[in-house]
CSV table of C-alpha atoms in Angstrom, one decimal:
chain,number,residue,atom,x,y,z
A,1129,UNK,CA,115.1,76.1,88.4
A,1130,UNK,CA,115.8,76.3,91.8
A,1131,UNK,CA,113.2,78.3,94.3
A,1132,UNK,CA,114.3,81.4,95.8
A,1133,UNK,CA,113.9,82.7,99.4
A,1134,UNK,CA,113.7,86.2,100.1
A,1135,UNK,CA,116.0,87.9,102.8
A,1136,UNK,CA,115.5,90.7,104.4
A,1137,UNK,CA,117.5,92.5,106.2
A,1138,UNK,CA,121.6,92.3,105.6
A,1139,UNK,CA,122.8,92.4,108.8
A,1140,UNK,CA,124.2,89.7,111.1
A,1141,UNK,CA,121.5,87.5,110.9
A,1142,UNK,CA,120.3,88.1,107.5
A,1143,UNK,CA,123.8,88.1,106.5
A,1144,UNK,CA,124.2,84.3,108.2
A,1145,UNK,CA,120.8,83.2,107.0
A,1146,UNK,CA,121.2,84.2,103.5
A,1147,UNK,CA,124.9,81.9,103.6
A,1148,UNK,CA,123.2,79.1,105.3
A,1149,UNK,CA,120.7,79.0,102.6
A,1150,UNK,CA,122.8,79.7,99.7
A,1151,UNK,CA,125.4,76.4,101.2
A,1152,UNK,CA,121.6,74.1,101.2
A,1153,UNK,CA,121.2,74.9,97.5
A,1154,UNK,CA,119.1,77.4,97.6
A,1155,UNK,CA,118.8,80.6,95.5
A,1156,UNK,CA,119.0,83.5,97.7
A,1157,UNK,CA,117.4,87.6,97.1
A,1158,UNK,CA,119.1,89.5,99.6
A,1159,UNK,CA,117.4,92.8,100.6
A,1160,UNK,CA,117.2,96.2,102.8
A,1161,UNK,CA,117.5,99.5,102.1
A,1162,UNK,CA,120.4,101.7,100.7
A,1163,UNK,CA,121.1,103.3,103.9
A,1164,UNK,CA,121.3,99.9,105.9
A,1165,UNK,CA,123.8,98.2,104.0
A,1166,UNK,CA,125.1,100.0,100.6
A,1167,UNK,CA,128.8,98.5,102.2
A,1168,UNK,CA,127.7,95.5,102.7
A,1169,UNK,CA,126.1,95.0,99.4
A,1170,UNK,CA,129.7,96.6,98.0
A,1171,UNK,CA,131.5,94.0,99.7
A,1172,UNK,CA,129.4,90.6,98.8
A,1173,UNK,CA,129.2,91.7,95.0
A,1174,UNK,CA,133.2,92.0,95.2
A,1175,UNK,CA,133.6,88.8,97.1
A,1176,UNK,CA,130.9,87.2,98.0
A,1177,UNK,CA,129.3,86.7,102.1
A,1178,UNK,CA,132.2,86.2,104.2
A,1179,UNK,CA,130.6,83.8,106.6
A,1180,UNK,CA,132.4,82.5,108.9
A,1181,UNK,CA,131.1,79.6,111.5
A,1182,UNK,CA,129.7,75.8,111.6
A,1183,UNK,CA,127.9,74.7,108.4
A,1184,UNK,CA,128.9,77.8,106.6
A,1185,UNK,CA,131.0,77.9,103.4
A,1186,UNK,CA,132.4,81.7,103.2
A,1187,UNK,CA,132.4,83.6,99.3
A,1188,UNK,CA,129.2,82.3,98.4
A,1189,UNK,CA,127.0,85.1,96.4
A,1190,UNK,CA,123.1,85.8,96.6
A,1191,UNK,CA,121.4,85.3,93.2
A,1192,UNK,CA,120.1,88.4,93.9
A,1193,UNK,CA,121.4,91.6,95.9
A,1194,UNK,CA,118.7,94.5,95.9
A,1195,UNK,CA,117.3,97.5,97.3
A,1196,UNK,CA,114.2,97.1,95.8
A,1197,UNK,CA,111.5,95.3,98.2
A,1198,UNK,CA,109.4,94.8,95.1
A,1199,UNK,CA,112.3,93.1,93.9
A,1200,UNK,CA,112.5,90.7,97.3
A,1201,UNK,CA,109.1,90.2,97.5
A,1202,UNK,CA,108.9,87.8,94.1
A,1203,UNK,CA,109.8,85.1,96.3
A,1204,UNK,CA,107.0,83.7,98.0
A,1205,UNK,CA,109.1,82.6,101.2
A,1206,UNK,CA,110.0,85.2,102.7
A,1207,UNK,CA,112.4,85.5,105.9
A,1208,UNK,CA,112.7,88.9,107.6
A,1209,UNK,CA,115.6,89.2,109.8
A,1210,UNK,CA,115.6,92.4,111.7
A,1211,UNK,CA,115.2,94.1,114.8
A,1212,UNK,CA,112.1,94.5,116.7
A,1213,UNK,CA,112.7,98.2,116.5
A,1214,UNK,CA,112.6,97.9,112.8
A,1215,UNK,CA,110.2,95.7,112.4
A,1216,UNK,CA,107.0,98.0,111.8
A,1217,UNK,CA,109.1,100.2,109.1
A,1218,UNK,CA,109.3,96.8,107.3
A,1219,UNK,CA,106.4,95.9,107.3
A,1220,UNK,CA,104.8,99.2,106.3
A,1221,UNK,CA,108.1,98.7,103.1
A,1222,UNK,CA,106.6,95.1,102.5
A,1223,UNK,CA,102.6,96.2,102.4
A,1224,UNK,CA,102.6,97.4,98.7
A,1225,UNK,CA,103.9,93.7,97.4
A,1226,UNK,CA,102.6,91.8,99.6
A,1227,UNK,CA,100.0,88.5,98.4
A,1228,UNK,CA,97.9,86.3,99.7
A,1229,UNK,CA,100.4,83.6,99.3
A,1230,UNK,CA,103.1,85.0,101.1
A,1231,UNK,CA,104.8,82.9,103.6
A,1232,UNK,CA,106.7,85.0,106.1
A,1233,UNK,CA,109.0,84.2,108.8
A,1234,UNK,CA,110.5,86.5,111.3
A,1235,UNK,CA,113.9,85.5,113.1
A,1236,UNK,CA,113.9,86.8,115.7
A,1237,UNK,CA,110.0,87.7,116.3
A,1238,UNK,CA,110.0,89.1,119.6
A,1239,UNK,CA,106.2,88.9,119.0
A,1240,UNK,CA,106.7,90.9,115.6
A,1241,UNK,CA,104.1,88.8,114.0
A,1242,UNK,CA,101.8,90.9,115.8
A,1243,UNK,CA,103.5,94.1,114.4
A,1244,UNK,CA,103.4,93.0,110.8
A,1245,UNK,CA,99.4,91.5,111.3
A,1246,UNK,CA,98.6,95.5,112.4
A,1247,UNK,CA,100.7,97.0,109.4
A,1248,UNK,CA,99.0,94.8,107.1
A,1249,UNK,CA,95.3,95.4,108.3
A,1250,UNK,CA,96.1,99.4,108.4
A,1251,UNK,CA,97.7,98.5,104.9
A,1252,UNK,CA,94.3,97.2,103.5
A,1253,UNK,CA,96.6,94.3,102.7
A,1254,UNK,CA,95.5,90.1,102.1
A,1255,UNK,CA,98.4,88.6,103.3
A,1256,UNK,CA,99.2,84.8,104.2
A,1257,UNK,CA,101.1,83.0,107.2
A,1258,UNK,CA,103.0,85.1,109.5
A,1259,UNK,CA,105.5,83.3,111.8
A,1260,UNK,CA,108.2,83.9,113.8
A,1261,UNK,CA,111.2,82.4,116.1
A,1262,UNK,CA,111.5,82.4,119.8
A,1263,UNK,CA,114.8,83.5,119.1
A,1264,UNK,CA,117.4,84.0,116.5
A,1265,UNK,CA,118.9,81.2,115.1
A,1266,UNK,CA,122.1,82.5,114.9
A,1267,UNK,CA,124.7,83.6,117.8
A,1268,UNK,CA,126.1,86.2,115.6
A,1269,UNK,CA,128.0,89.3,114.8
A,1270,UNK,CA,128.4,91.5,111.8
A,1271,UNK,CA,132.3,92.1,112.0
A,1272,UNK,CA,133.2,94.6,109.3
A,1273,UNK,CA,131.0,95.3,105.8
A,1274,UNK,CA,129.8,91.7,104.2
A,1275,UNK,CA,131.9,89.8,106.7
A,1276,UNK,CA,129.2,87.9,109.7
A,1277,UNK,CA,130.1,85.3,111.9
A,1278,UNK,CA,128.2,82.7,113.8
A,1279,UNK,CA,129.4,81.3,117.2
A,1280,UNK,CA,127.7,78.0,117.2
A,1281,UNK,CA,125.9,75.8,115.0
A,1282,UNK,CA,122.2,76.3,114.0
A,1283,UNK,CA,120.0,73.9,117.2
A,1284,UNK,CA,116.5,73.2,116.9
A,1285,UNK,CA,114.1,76.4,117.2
A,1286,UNK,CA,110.8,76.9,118.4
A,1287,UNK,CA,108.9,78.8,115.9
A,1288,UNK,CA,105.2,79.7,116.3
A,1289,UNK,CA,102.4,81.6,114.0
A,1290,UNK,CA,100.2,84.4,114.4
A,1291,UNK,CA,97.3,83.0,114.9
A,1292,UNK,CA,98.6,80.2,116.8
A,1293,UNK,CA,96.2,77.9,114.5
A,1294,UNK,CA,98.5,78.4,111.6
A,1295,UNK,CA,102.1,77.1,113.8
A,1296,UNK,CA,101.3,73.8,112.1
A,1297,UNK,CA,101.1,75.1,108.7
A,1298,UNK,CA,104.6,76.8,109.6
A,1299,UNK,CA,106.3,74.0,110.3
A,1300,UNK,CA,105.4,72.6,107.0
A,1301,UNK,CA,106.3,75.8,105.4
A,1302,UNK,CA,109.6,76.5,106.8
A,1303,UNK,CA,110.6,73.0,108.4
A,1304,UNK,CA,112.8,72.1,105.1
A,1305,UNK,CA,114.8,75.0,105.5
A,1306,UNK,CA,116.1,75.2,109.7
A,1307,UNK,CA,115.4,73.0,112.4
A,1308,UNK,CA,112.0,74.1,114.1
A,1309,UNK,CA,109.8,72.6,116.5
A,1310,UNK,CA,106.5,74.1,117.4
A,1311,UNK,CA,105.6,76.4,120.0
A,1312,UNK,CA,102.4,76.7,121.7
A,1313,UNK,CA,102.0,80.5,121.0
A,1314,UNK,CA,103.9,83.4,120.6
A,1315,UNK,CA,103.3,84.4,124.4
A,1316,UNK,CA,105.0,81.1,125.4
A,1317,UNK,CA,107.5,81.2,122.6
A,1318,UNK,CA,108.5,84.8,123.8
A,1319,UNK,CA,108.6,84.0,127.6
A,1320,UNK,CA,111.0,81.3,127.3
A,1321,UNK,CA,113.8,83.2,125.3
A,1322,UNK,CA,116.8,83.3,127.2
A,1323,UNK,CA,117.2,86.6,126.3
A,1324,UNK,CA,114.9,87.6,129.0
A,1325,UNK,CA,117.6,86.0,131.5
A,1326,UNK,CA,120.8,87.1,130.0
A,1327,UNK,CA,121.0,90.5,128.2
A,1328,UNK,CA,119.2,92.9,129.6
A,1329,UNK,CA,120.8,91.8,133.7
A,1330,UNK,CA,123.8,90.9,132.0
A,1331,UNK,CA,124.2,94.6,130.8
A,1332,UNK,CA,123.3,96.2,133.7
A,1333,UNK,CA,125.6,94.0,136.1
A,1334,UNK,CA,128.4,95.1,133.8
A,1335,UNK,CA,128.2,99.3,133.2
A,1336,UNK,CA,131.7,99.5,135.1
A,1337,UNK,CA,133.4,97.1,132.6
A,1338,UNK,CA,131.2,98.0,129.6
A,1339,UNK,CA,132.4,102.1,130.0
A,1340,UNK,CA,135.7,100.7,130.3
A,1341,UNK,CA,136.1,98.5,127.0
A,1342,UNK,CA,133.3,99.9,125.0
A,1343,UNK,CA,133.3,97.9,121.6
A,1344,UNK,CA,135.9,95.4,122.9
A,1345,UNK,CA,133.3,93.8,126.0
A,1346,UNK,CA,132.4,90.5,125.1
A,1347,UNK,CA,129.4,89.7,128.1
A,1348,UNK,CA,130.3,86.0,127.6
A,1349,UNK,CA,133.9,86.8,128.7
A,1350,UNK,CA,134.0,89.9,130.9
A,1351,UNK,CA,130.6,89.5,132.4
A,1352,UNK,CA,130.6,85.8,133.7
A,1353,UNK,CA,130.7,85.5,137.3
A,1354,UNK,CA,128.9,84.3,140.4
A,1355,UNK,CA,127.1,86.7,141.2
A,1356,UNK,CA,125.6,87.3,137.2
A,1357,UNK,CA,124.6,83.7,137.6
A,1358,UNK,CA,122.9,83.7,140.7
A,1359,UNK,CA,121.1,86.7,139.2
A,1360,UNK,CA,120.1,84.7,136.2
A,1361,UNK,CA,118.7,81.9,138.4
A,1362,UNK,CA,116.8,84.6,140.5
A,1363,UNK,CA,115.2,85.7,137.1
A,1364,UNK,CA,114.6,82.1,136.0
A,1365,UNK,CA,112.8,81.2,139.7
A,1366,UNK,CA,110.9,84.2,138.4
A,1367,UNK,CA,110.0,83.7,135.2
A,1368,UNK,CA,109.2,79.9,135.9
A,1369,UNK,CA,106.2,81.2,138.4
A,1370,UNK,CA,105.1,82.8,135.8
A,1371,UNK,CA,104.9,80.1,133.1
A,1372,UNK,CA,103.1,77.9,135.7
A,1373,UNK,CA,100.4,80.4,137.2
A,1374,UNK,CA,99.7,80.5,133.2
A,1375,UNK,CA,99.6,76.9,132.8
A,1376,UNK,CA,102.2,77.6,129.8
A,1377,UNK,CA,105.3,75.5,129.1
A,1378,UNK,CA,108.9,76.3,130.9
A,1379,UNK,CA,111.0,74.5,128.3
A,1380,UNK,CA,114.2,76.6,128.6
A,1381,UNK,CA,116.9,75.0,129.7
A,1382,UNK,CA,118.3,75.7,133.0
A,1383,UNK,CA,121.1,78.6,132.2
A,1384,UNK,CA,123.6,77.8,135.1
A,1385,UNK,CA,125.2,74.6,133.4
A,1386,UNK,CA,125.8,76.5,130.2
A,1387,UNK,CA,126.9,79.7,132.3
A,1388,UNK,CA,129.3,77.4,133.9
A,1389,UNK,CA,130.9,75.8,131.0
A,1390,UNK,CA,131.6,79.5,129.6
A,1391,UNK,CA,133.1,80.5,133.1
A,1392,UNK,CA,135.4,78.0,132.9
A,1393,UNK,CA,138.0,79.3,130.1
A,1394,UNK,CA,140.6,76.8,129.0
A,1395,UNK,CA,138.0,74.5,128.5
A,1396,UNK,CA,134.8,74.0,126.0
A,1397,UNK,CA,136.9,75.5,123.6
A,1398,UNK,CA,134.4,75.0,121.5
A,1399,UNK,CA,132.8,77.4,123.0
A,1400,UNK,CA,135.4,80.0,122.4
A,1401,UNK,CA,133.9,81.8,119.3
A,1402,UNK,CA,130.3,82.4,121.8
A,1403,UNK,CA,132.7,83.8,124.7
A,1404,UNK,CA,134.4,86.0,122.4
A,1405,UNK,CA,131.1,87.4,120.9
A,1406,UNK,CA,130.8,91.0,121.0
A,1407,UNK,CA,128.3,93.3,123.1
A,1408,UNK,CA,127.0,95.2,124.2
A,1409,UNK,CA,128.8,98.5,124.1
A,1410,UNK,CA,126.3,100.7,126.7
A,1411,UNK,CA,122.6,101.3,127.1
A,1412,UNK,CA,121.9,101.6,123.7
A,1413,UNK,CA,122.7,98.4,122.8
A,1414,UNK,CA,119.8,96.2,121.9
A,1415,UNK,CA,120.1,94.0,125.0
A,1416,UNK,CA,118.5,97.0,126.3
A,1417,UNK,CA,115.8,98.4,123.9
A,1418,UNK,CA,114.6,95.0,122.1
A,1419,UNK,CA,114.8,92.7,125.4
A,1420,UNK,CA,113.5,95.2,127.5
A,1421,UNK,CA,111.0,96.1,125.7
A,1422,UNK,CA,109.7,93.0,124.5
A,1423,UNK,CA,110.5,89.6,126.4
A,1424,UNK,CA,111.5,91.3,129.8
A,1425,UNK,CA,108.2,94.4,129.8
A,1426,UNK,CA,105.7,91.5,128.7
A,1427,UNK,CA,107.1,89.2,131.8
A,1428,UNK,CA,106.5,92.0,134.3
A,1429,UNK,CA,103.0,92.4,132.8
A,1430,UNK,CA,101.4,89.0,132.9
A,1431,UNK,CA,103.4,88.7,136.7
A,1432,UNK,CA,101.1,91.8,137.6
A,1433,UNK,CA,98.2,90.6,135.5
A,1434,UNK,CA,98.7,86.9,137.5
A,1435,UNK,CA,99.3,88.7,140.8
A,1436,UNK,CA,103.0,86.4,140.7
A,1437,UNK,CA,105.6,88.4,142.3
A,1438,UNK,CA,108.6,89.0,140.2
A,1439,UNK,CA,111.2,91.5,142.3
A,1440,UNK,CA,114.3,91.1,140.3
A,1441,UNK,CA,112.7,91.1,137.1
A,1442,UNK,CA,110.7,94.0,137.8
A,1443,UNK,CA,113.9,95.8,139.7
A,1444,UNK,CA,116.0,95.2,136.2
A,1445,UNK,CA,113.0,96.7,134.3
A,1446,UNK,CA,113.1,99.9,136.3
A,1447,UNK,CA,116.7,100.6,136.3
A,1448,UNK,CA,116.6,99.9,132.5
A,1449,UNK,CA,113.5,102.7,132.4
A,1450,UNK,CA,115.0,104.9,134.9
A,1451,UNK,CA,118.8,104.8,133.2
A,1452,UNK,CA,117.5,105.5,129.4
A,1453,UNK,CA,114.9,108.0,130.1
A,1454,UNK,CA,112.2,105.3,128.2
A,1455,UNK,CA,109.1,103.8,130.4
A,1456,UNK,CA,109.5,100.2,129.1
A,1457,UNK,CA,106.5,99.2,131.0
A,1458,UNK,CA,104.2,101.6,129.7
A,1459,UNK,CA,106.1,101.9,126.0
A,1460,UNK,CA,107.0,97.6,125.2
A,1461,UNK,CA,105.1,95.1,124.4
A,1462,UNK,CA,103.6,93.8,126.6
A,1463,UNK,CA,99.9,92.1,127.6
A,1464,UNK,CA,98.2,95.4,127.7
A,1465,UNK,CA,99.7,96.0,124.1
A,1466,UNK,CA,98.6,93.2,122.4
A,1467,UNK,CA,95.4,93.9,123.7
A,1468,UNK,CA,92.8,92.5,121.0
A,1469,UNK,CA,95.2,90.2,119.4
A,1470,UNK,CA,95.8,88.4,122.4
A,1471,UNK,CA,93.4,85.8,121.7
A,1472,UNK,CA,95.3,85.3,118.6
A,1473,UNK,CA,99.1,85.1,120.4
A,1474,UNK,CA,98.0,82.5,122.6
């Protein structure tokens, strides 16, 4: 009988992940709640996931499609794919079922380990390894109910555990499944997202253009220009200062090449499908509420906490606060809110 893996979370990247899996031969319980994705669910027991994208076969069908975490949580791997602002609901959904020989992944983490460790403690809950991604695996979009896409193929991930003592054991656990490599710690893992760079200046850059196309702006189309870039190499001057006054790891690549090739329409078409990527659609997009508040808030604190000056990065952080009405430096996650876990993130 073939193992199954827990999703949860049906959206673009639980929606891609669950494919991917289910194309690799394994068995796959998809799961979130009713009010997340009771289309979705209609729509993948009529036709299966239509998953479009490298490496992914569309029409194939979970083993399992629930609402029931109890349900889910019978698998012992479990990968949780949602958003960091969702992230401590889940959790507190998982507690009740969780065991001692859980394995857990989050993709993306956004340092969401830490969330689900706190849950779990308040819980009274034993539970097992907790890991996460720098990143999501997936460039993706969730285009109409049950139907995802991904832009580019899956490329090797840095994935890291909370404590950092258990990234080995992660590895083991999760390396037959994607391509990982192991971060440091979550601090380093989290620093070196490009999200930090991209989405949250990319968004603000582009209010003009996003007001004017709404749903239809594509950042990777109608935001790329000089100026964007240079702003993204001020950020990663930044953010590189940081990395070293912390004697942590800058293992991002440079962004200007890849910003280039994407500038350059008519060309890299195989690029086309990332250009054409939707988002974001205003400041309520999650380019501002997950990256500033998590990558982009804990990179302003550890440049105060290392007395590195970081102008743009901190400039971006205010407008974000000052536009939405939310104090991301006070309200994020950053240094001063991991406070006794630290120890353990790094």
């Amino acid at each position: 009988m073939k193992e199954r893996i827990a999703v949860v979370g049906a959206g673009a990247a639980g929606g891609v992940t669950a494919a991917w899996l289910i194309g690799n031969g394994y068995d796959v319980i998809l799961c979130d709640r009713k009010e997340q994705c009771e289309e979705d669910f209609a729509a993948i027991a009529r036709k299966g996931i239509a998953a479009e994208g490298p490496g992914l076969i569309p029409g194939l069908c979970p083993a399992v499609l629930t609402y029931s975490i109890a349900d889910a949580m019978e698998a012992r791997r479990v990968l949780v794919c949602v958003s960091s602002g969702r992230q401590e609901e889940t959790a507190a959904w998982m507690a009740p079922w969780v065991r001692a020989d859980h394995d857990i992944l989050l993709m993306p983490g956004n340092l969401g380990t830490v969330v689900f460790h706190r849950v779990f403690r308040r819980e009274g809950v034993n539970h097992g390894l907790l890991a996460e991604m720098a990143e999501c695996l997936w460039a993706c979009r969730r285009l109409e109910p049950g139907r995802y896409v991904s832009a580019m193929p899956p490329g090797q991930k840095r994935a890291a555990a909370f404590p950092s003592s258990d990234t080995l054991k992660a590895l083991e656990c999760f390396g037959d499944l994607f391509p990982l490599t192991a971060g440091a710690n979550l601090v380093e893992n989290c620093l070196n997202s490009p999200n930090i760079l991209t989405h949250l200046s990319g968004t603000l850059l582009n209010l003009g253009g996003i007001e004017q196309k709404k749903e239809n702006f594509a950042l990777f189309t109608d935001g790329i220009n000089d100026a964007y870039i240079r702003c993204l190499e001020l950020l990663e001057e930044e953010r590189s200062r940081v990395l070293k006054a912390l004697e942590m790891e800058w293992y991002a690549a440079p962004v200007r090449p890849f910003m280039n090739m994407l500038k350059e329409r008519g060309t890299h078409p195989e690029l086309e499908a990332f250009r054409n990527l939707s988002g974001p659609d205003g400041l309520n997009h999650r380019y501002i509420t997950e990256d500033a508040g998590c990558g982009v808030a804990l990179l302003v604190s550890l440049a105060e906490k290392c007395g590195v000056e970081v102008p743009v990065t901190e400039a971006l952080l205010t407008l974000a606060s000052r536009l939405t009405g939310k104090d991301y430096r006070r309200t994020g996650r950053t240094w001063e809110w991991l406070g006794n876990d630290a120890m353990d993130s790094c």
